[in-house]
Amino acid sequence: KEEGEKEWSLSKRLWNWFYPQTTPVNTASSSHQNSIPSAHHGMLEAAQWLMNATQDFVDAEMRKNPQYSLVLCGHSMGGGVAALLGALWRKRYPVSVFVYGPPCLAPLHANPPTGPGGGLNIISTVVEGDPFGCISLGHIAELSVALDRLCADARLRERVLQSTMFRKGGDRGKKRQDAWWLVHTLRYLHANSTGEKHYPPGRLLLLKQSRNRGSPQRQTPGESFREKDMWTIGDVKHTHFGHFQVRPSMLDLGKHMPSLYEEALSAVSEAN
């Protein structure tokens, strides 16, 4: 309970709620079937369970404090549950949802409405490189199709390698031609993917880390000089998480840890 802000906060972190994301339809009770047209099955069940477990308490507190609003917070799958709980409660309470390291929750057409006119305010914050922002059955299906085509076409693989090799200097026209060819090749590789992708919910803020190239700072006496990590934050579209990228750090779980989100948000807050 935040007296100064007139808010009730409910936070949830779920590491052990996992169900196959094979039921992208609403499995809620009939009274909520119009609230969420499509969502991750397991997280929707968890949201319903949490709603049933807490609603009497929340009802009582909101009646005693009608000037208060409700704030839901969560990290990882707990954040997905918080977003769905907000969608279930959006006609019952004035509610806002803050999610950190969100999972892929629902397809674009089913994401709960956000913004002042949508009746629900969801803000999701994602660290750049957090793998859970672009993992859904639709993402994996698209990746499987692309890898299958690359495995079946040796000439295509060789051309991709040649077009992506770093060349210092060189013909700018050739580089531009390679770039256009790669764009069209990506479209070809992603074509005919039948899986429906799910995306993180609500308004998306991306946390990006960069190295401060200014003067290094000494931390404490006797400690060596080191450069200070810098963090920036800004809005991105849902399409930023449209493809699962194959790269060495594509499953770096360190980018998903709550402690990293706390560090990054603290750095952004101090910088501003």
mmCIF file of N, CA and C in Angstrom, residues 161-209:
data_model
loop_
_atom_site.group_PDB
_atom_site.id
_atom_site.type_symbol
_atom_site.label_atom_id
_atom_site.label_comp_id
_atom_site.label_asym_id
_atom_site.label_seq_id
_atom_site.Cartn_x
_atom_site.Cartn_y
_atom_site.Cartn_z
ATOM 1 N N LEU A 161 27.033 -16.377 -46.536
ATOM 2 C CA LEU A 161 28.323 -16.173 -45.879
ATOM 3 C C LEU A 161 29.141 -15.092 -46.583
ATOM 4 N N GLN A 162 29.163 -15.129 -47.896
ATOM 5 C CA GLN A 162 29.927 -14.138 -48.646
ATOM 6 C C GLN A 162 29.365 -12.729 -48.463
ATOM 7 N N SER A 163 28.039 -12.622 -48.363
ATOM 8 C CA SER A 163 27.397 -11.306 -48.275
ATOM 9 C C SER A 163 27.464 -10.713 -46.877
ATOM 10 N N THR A 164 27.761 -11.531 -45.890
ATOM 11 C CA THR A 164 27.791 -11.035 -44.509
ATOM 12 C C THR A 164 29.197 -10.916 -43.950
ATOM 13 N N MET A 165 30.213 -11.314 -44.699
ATOM 14 C CA MET A 165 31.591 -11.193 -44.219
ATOM 15 C C MET A 165 31.990 -9.724 -44.135
ATOM 16 N N PHE A 166 32.671 -9.374 -43.050
ATOM 17 C CA PHE A 166 33.126 -7.995 -42.876
ATOM 18 C C PHE A 166 34.284 -7.709 -43.824
ATOM 19 N N ARG A 167 34.146 -6.602 -44.542
ATOM 20 C CA ARG A 167 35.224 -6.174 -45.453
ATOM 21 C C ARG A 167 35.538 -4.710 -45.150
ATOM 22 N N LYS A 168 36.764 -4.439 -44.799
ATOM 23 C CA LYS A 168 37.185 -3.076 -44.556
ATOM 24 C C LYS A 168 37.376 -2.375 -45.889
ATOM 25 N N GLY A 169 36.741 -1.212 -46.025
ATOM 26 C CA GLY A 169 36.817 -0.507 -47.303
ATOM 27 C C GLY A 169 35.956 -1.227 -48.323
ATOM 28 N N GLY A 170 36.438 -1.377 -49.545
ATOM 29 C CA GLY A 170 35.723 -2.125 -50.561
ATOM 30 C C GLY A 170 34.718 -1.273 -51.306
ATOM 31 N N ASP A 171 34.020 -1.922 -52.232
ATOM 32 C CA ASP A 171 33.066 -1.272 -53.117
ATOM 33 C C ASP A 171 31.756 -1.001 -52.364
ATOM 34 N N ARG A 172 31.399 0.279 -52.200
ATOM 35 C CA ARG A 172 30.162 0.604 -51.493
ATOM 36 C C ARG A 172 28.935 0.110 -52.259
ATOM 37 N N GLY A 173 28.999 0.176 -53.558
ATOM 38 C CA GLY A 173 27.890 -0.312 -54.369
ATOM 39 C C GLY A 173 27.652 -1.797 -54.167
ATOM 40 N N LYS A 174 28.747 -2.554 -54.068
ATOM 41 C CA LYS A 174 28.624 -3.997 -53.835
ATOM 42 C C LYS A 174 28.044 -4.266 -52.451
ATOM 43 N N LYS A 175 28.459 -3.478 -51.449
ATOM 44 C CA LYS A 175 27.914 -3.641 -50.100
ATOM 45 C C LYS A 175 26.418 -3.351 -50.075
ATOM 46 N N ARG A 176 26.008 -2.296 -50.805
ATOM 47 C CA ARG A 176 24.588 -1.957 -50.849
ATOM 48 C C ARG A 176 23.799 -3.070 -51.545
ATOM 49 N N GLN A 177 24.373 -3.610 -52.613
ATOM 50 C CA GLN A 177 23.718 -4.706 -53.336
ATOM 51 C C GLN A 177 23.574 -5.940 -52.433
ATOM 52 N N ASP A 178 24.634 -6.241 -51.680
ATOM 53 C CA ASP A 178 24.578 -7.375 -50.756
ATOM 54 C C ASP A 178 23.498 -7.167 -49.691
ATOM 55 N N ALA A 179 23.394 -5.932 -49.201
ATOM 56 C CA ALA A 179 22.402 -5.645 -48.159
ATOM 57 C C ALA A 179 20.987 -5.877 -48.678
ATOM 58 N N TRP A 180 20.702 -5.388 -49.883
ATOM 59 C CA TRP A 180 19.377 -5.589 -50.459
ATOM 60 C C TRP A 180 19.105 -7.075 -50.689
ATOM 61 N N TRP A 181 20.122 -7.788 -51.165
ATOM 62 C CA TRP A 181 19.944 -9.228 -51.400
ATOM 63 C C TRP A 181 19.633 -9.954 -50.091
ATOM 64 N N LEU A 182 20.304 -9.567 -49.014
ATOM 65 C CA LEU A 182 20.073 -10.204 -47.725
ATOM 66 C C LEU A 182 18.658 -9.927 -47.221
ATOM 67 N N VAL A 183 18.160 -8.706 -47.437
ATOM 68 C CA VAL A 183 16.794 -8.375 -47.019
ATOM 69 C C VAL A 183 15.791 -9.278 -47.736
ATOM 70 N N HIS A 184 15.936 -9.412 -49.050
ATOM 71 C CA HIS A 184 15.015 -10.250 -49.821
ATOM 72 C C HIS A 184 15.173 -11.724 -49.445
ATOM 73 N N THR A 185 16.399 -12.145 -49.136
ATOM 74 C CA THR A 185 16.616 -13.534 -48.736
ATOM 75 C C THR A 185 15.954 -13.833 -47.396
ATOM 76 N N LEU A 186 16.028 -12.876 -46.466
ATOM 77 C CA LEU A 186 15.342 -13.062 -45.184
ATOM 78 C C LEU A 186 13.845 -13.203 -45.382
ATOM 79 N N ARG A 187 13.283 -12.406 -46.266
ATOM 80 C CA ARG A 187 11.847 -12.525 -46.544
ATOM 81 C C ARG A 187 11.524 -13.892 -47.130
ATOM 82 N N TYR A 188 12.395 -14.381 -47.985
ATOM 83 C CA TYR A 188 12.194 -15.706 -48.578
ATOM 84 C C TYR A 188 12.269 -16.793 -47.512
ATOM 85 N N LEU A 189 13.252 -16.683 -46.610
ATOM 86 C CA LEU A 189 13.420 -17.702 -45.577
ATOM 87 C C LEU A 189 12.265 -17.702 -44.588
ATOM 88 N N HIS A 190 11.663 -16.527 -44.363
ATOM 89 C CA HIS A 190 10.567 -16.423 -43.389
ATOM 90 C C HIS A 190 9.206 -16.689 -44.012
ATOM 91 N N ALA A 191 9.161 -16.828 -45.332
ATOM 92 C CA ALA A 191 7.878 -17.021 -46.013
ATOM 93 C C ALA A 191 7.300 -18.390 -45.692
ATOM 94 N N ASN A 192 5.981 -18.463 -45.748
ATOM 95 C CA ASN A 192 5.239 -19.722 -45.582
ATOM 96 C C ASN A 192 5.376 -20.333 -44.194
ATOM 97 N N SER A 193 5.766 -19.542 -43.208
ATOM 98 C CA SER A 193 5.773 -20.039 -41.842
ATOM 99 C C SER A 193 4.339 -20.031 -41.323
ATOM 100 N N THR A 194 3.869 -21.160 -40.820
ATOM 101 C CA THR A 194 2.461 -21.294 -40.452
ATOM 102 C C THR A 194 2.186 -20.999 -38.981
ATOM 103 N N GLY A 195 3.217 -20.902 -38.151
ATOM 104 C CA GLY A 195 2.992 -20.691 -36.723
ATOM 105 C C GLY A 195 2.606 -19.256 -36.418
ATOM 106 N N GLU A 196 1.671 -19.062 -35.495
ATOM 107 C CA GLU A 196 1.278 -17.724 -35.070
ATOM 108 C C GLU A 196 2.198 -17.274 -33.941
ATOM 109 N N LYS A 197 2.843 -16.137 -34.138
ATOM 110 C CA LYS A 197 3.781 -15.636 -33.133
ATOM 111 C C LYS A 197 3.050 -14.932 -31.996
ATOM 112 N N HIS A 198 3.601 -15.084 -30.810
ATOM 113 C CA HIS A 198 3.149 -14.314 -29.652
ATOM 114 C C HIS A 198 4.214 -13.262 -29.340
ATOM 115 N N TYR A 199 3.792 -12.183 -28.676
ATOM 116 C CA TYR A 199 4.677 -11.053 -28.407
ATOM 117 C C TYR A 199 4.532 -10.612 -26.956
ATOM 118 N N PRO A 200 5.535 -9.883 -26.431
ATOM 119 C CA PRO A 200 5.376 -9.277 -25.104
ATOM 120 C C PRO A 200 4.197 -8.302 -25.102
ATOM 121 N N PRO A 201 3.566 -8.094 -23.951
ATOM 122 C CA PRO A 201 2.339 -7.290 -23.918
ATOM 123 C C PRO A 201 2.581 -5.793 -23.753
ATOM 124 N N GLY A 202 1.611 -5.009 -24.235
ATOM 125 C CA GLY A 202 1.544 -3.592 -23.916
ATOM 126 C C GLY A 202 2.578 -2.710 -24.609
ATOM 127 N N ARG A 203 2.817 -1.556 -24.016
ATOM 128 C CA ARG A 203 3.852 -0.638 -24.493
ATOM 129 C C ARG A 203 5.211 -1.231 -24.151
ATOM 130 N N LEU A 204 6.129 -1.238 -25.118
ATOM 131 C CA LEU A 204 7.421 -1.894 -24.936
ATOM 132 C C LEU A 204 8.547 -0.870 -24.822
ATOM 133 N N LEU A 205 9.317 -0.987 -23.736
ATOM 134 C CA LEU A 205 10.504 -0.168 -23.518
ATOM 135 C C LEU A 205 11.725 -1.065 -23.554
ATOM 136 N N LEU A 206 12.720 -0.680 -24.371
ATOM 137 C CA LEU A 206 13.939 -1.475 -24.524
ATOM 138 C C LEU A 206 15.086 -0.840 -23.749
ATOM 139 N N LEU A 207 15.714 -1.621 -22.874
ATOM 140 C CA LEU A 207 16.901 -1.198 -22.133
ATOM 141 C C LEU A 207 18.138 -1.646 -22.898
ATOM 142 N N LYS A 208 18.968 -0.693 -23.281
ATOM 143 C CA LYS A 208 20.176 -1.007 -24.049
ATOM 144 C C LYS A 208 21.411 -0.607 -23.251
ATOM 145 N N GLN A 209 22.405 -1.482 -23.296
ATOM 146 C CA GLN A 209 23.649 -1.248 -22.562
ATOM 147 C C GLN A 209 24.738 -0.836 -23.539
#
